[in-house]
PDB file of C-alpha atoms in Angstrom:
ATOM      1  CA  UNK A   1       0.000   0.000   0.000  1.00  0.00           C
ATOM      2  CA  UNK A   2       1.467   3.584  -1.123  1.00  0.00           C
ATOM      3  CA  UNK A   3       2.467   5.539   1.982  1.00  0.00           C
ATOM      4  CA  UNK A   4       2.461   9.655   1.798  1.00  0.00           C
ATOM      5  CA  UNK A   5       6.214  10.623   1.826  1.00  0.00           C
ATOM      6  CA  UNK A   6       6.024  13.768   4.747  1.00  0.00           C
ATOM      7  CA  UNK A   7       9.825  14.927   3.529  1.00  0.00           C
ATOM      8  CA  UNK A   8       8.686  15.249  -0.226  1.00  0.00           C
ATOM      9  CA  UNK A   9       8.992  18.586  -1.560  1.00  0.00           C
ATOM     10  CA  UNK A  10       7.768  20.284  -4.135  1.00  0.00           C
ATOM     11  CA  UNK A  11      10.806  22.775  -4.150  1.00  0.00           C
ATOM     12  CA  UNK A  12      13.100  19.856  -4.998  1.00  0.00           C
ATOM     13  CA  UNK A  13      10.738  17.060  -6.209  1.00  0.00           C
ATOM     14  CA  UNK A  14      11.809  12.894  -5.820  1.00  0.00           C
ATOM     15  CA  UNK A  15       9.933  11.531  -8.770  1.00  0.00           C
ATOM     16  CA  UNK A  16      10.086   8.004  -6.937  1.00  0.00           C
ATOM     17  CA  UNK A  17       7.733   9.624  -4.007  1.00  0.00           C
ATOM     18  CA  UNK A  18       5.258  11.961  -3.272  1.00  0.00           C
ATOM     19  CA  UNK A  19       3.256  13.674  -0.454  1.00  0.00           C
ATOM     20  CA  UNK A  20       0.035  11.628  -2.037  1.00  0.00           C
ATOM     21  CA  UNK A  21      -0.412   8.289  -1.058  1.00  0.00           C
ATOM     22  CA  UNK A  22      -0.642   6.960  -4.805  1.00  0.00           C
ATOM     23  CA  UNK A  23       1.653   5.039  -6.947  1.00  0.00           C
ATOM     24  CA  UNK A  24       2.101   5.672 -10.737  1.00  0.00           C
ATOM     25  CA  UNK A  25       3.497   2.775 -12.524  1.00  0.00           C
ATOM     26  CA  UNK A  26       4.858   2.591 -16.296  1.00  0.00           C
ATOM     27  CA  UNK A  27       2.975   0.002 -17.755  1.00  0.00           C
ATOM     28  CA  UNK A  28       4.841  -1.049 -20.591  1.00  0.00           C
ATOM     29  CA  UNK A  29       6.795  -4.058 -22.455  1.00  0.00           C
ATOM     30  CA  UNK A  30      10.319  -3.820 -20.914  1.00  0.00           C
ATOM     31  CA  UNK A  31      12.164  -5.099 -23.879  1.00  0.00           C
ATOM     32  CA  UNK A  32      14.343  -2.573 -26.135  1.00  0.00           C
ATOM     33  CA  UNK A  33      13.263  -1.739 -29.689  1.00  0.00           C
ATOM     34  CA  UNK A  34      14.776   0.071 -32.345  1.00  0.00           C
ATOM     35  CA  UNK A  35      13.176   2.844 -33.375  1.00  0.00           C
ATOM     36  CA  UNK A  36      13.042   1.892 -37.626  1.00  0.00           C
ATOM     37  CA  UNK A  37      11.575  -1.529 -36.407  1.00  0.00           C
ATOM     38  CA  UNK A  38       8.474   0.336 -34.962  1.00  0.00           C
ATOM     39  CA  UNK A  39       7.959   2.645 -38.032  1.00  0.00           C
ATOM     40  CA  UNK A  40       8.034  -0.408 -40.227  1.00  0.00           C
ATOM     41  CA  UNK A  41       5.168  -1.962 -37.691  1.00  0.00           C
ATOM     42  CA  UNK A  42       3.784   0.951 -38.293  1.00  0.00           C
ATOM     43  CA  UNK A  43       3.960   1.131 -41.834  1.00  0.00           C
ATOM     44  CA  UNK A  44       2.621  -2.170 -42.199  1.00  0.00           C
ATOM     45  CA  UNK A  45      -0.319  -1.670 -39.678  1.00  0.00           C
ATOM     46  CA  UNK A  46      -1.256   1.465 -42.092  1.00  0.00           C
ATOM     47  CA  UNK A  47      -0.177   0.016 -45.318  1.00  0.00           C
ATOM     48  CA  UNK A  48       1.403   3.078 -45.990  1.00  0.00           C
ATOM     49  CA  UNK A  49       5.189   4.300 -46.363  1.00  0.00           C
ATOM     50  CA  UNK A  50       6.273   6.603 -44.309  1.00  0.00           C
ATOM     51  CA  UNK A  51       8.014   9.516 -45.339  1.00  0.00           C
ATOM     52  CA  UNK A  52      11.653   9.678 -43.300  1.00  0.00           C
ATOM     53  CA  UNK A  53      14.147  12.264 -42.808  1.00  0.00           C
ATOM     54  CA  UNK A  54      17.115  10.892 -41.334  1.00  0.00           C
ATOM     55  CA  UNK A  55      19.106  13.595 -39.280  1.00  0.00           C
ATOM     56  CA  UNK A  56      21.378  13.758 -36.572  1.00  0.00           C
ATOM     57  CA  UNK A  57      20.432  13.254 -33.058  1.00  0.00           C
ATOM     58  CA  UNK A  58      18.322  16.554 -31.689  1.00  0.00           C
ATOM     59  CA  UNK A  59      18.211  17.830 -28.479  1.00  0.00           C
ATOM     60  CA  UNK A  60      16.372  15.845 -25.880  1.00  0.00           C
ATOM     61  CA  UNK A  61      16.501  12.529 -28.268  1.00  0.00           C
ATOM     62  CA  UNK A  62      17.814   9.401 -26.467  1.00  0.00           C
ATOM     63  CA  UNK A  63      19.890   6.880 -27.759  1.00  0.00           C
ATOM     64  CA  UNK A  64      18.006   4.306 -26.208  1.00  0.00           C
ATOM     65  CA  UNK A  65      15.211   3.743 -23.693  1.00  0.00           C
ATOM     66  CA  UNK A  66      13.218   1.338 -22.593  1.00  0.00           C
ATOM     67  CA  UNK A  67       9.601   0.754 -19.649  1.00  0.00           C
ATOM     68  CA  UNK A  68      10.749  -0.507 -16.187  1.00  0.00           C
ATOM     69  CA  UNK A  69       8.380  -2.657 -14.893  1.00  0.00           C
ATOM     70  CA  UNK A  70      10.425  -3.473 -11.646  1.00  0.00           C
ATOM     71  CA  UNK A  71       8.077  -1.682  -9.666  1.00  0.00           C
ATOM     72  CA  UNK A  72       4.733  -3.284 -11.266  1.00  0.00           C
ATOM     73  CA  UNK A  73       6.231  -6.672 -11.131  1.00  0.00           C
ATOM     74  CA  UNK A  74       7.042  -6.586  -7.602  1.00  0.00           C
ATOM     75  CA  UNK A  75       3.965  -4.718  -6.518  1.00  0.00           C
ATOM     76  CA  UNK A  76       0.810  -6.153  -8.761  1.00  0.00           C
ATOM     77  CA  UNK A  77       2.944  -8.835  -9.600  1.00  0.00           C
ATOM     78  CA  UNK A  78       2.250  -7.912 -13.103  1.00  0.00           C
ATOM     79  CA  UNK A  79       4.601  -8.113 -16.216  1.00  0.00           C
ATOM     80  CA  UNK A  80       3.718  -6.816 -19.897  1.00  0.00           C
ATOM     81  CA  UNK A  81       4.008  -9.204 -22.566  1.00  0.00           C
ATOM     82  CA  UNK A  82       2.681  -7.146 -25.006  1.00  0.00           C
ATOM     83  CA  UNK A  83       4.841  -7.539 -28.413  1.00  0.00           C
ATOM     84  CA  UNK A  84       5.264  -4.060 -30.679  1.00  0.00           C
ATOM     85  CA  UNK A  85       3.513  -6.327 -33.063  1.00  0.00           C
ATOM     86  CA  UNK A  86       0.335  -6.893 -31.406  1.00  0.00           C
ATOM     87  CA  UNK A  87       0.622  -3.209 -29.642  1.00  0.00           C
ATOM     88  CA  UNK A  88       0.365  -1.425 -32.688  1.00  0.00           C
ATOM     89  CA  UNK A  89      -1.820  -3.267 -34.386  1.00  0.00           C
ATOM     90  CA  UNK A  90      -4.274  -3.071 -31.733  1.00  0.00           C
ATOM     91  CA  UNK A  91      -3.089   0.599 -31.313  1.00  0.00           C
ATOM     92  CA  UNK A  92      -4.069   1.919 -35.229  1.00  0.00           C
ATOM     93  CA  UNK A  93      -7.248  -0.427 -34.976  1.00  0.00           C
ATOM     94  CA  UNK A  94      -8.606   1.740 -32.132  1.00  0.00           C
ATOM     95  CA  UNK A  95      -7.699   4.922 -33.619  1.00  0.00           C
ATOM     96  CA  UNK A  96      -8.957   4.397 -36.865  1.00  0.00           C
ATOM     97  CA  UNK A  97     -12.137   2.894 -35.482  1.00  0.00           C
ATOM     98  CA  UNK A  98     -11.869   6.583 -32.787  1.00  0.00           C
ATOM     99  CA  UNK A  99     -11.118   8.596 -35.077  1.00  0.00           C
ATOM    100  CA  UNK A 100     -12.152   7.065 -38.866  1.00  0.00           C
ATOM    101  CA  UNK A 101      -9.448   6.317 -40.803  1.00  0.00           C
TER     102      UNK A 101
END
Protein backbone atom coordinates (compact mmCIF):
# COMPACT_ATOMS: atom_id res chain seq x y z
CA UNK A 1 0.00 0.00 0.00
CA UNK A 2 1.47 3.58 -1.12
CA UNK A 3 2.47 5.54 1.98
CA UNK A 4 2.46 9.65 1.80
CA UNK A 5 6.21 10.62 1.83
CA UNK A 6 6.02 13.77 4.75
CA UNK A 7 9.82 14.93 3.53
CA UNK A 8 8.69 15.25 -0.23
CA UNK A 9 8.99 18.59 -1.56
CA UNK A 10 7.77 20.28 -4.13
CA UNK A 11 10.81 22.77 -4.15
CA UNK A 12 13.10 19.86 -5.00
CA UNK A 13 10.74 17.06 -6.21
CA UNK A 14 11.81 12.89 -5.82
CA UNK A 15 9.93 11.53 -8.77
CA UNK A 16 10.09 8.00 -6.94
CA UNK A 17 7.73 9.62 -4.01
CA UNK A 18 5.26 11.96 -3.27
CA UNK A 19 3.26 13.67 -0.45
CA UNK A 20 0.04 11.63 -2.04
CA UNK A 21 -0.41 8.29 -1.06
CA UNK A 22 -0.64 6.96 -4.80
CA UNK A 23 1.65 5.04 -6.95
CA UNK A 24 2.10 5.67 -10.74
CA UNK A 25 3.50 2.78 -12.52
CA UNK A 26 4.86 2.59 -16.30
CA UNK A 27 2.97 0.00 -17.75
CA UNK A 28 4.84 -1.05 -20.59
CA UNK A 29 6.80 -4.06 -22.46
CA UNK A 30 10.32 -3.82 -20.91
CA UNK A 31 12.16 -5.10 -23.88
CA UNK A 32 14.34 -2.57 -26.13
CA UNK A 33 13.26 -1.74 -29.69
CA UNK A 34 14.78 0.07 -32.35
CA UNK A 35 13.18 2.84 -33.38
CA UNK A 36 13.04 1.89 -37.63
CA UNK A 37 11.57 -1.53 -36.41
CA UNK A 38 8.47 0.34 -34.96
CA UNK A 39 7.96 2.65 -38.03
CA UNK A 40 8.03 -0.41 -40.23
CA UNK A 41 5.17 -1.96 -37.69
CA UNK A 42 3.78 0.95 -38.29
CA UNK A 43 3.96 1.13 -41.83
CA UNK A 44 2.62 -2.17 -42.20
CA UNK A 45 -0.32 -1.67 -39.68
CA UNK A 46 -1.26 1.46 -42.09
CA UNK A 47 -0.18 0.02 -45.32
CA UNK A 48 1.40 3.08 -45.99
CA UNK A 49 5.19 4.30 -46.36
CA UNK A 50 6.27 6.60 -44.31
CA UNK A 51 8.01 9.52 -45.34
CA UNK A 52 11.65 9.68 -43.30
CA UNK A 53 14.15 12.26 -42.81
CA UNK A 54 17.12 10.89 -41.33
CA UNK A 55 19.11 13.60 -39.28
CA UNK A 56 21.38 13.76 -36.57
CA UNK A 57 20.43 13.25 -33.06
CA UNK A 58 18.32 16.55 -31.69
CA UNK A 59 18.21 17.83 -28.48
CA UNK A 60 16.37 15.85 -25.88
CA UNK A 61 16.50 12.53 -28.27
CA UNK A 62 17.81 9.40 -26.47
CA UNK A 63 19.89 6.88 -27.76
CA UNK A 64 18.01 4.31 -26.21
CA UNK A 65 15.21 3.74 -23.69
CA UNK A 66 13.22 1.34 -22.59
CA UNK A 67 9.60 0.75 -19.65
CA UNK A 68 10.75 -0.51 -16.19
CA UNK A 69 8.38 -2.66 -14.89
CA UNK A 70 10.42 -3.47 -11.65
CA UNK A 71 8.08 -1.68 -9.67
CA UNK A 72 4.73 -3.28 -11.27
CA UNK A 73 6.23 -6.67 -11.13
CA UNK A 74 7.04 -6.59 -7.60
CA UNK A 75 3.96 -4.72 -6.52
CA UNK A 76 0.81 -6.15 -8.76
CA UNK A 77 2.94 -8.83 -9.60
CA UNK A 78 2.25 -7.91 -13.10
CA UNK A 79 4.60 -8.11 -16.22
CA UNK A 80 3.72 -6.82 -19.90
CA UNK A 81 4.01 -9.20 -22.57
CA UNK A 82 2.68 -7.15 -25.01
CA UNK A 83 4.84 -7.54 -28.41
CA UNK A 84 5.26 -4.06 -30.68
CA UNK A 85 3.51 -6.33 -33.06
CA UNK A 86 0.34 -6.89 -31.41
CA UNK A 87 0.62 -3.21 -29.64
CA UNK A 88 0.36 -1.42 -32.69
CA UNK A 89 -1.82 -3.27 -34.39
CA UNK A 90 -4.27 -3.07 -31.73
CA UNK A 91 -3.09 0.60 -31.31
CA UNK A 92 -4.07 1.92 -35.23
CA UNK A 93 -7.25 -0.43 -34.98
CA UNK A 94 -8.61 1.74 -32.13
CA UNK A 95 -7.70 4.92 -33.62
CA UNK A 96 -8.96 4.40 -36.87
CA UNK A 97 -12.14 2.89 -35.48
CA UNK A 98 -11.87 6.58 -32.79
CA UNK A 99 -11.12 8.60 -35.08
CA UNK A 100 -12.15 7.07 -38.87
CA UNK A 101 -9.45 6.32 -40.80
Amino acid sequence: MPVPNPSWSGDKPDSATSYCPWRLYNIGNNSKQQLMHYIEVLEECLGKTAKKNFMPMQPGDVPATYANVDDLVREIDFKPQTTIEEGIKNFVAWYQGYYGG
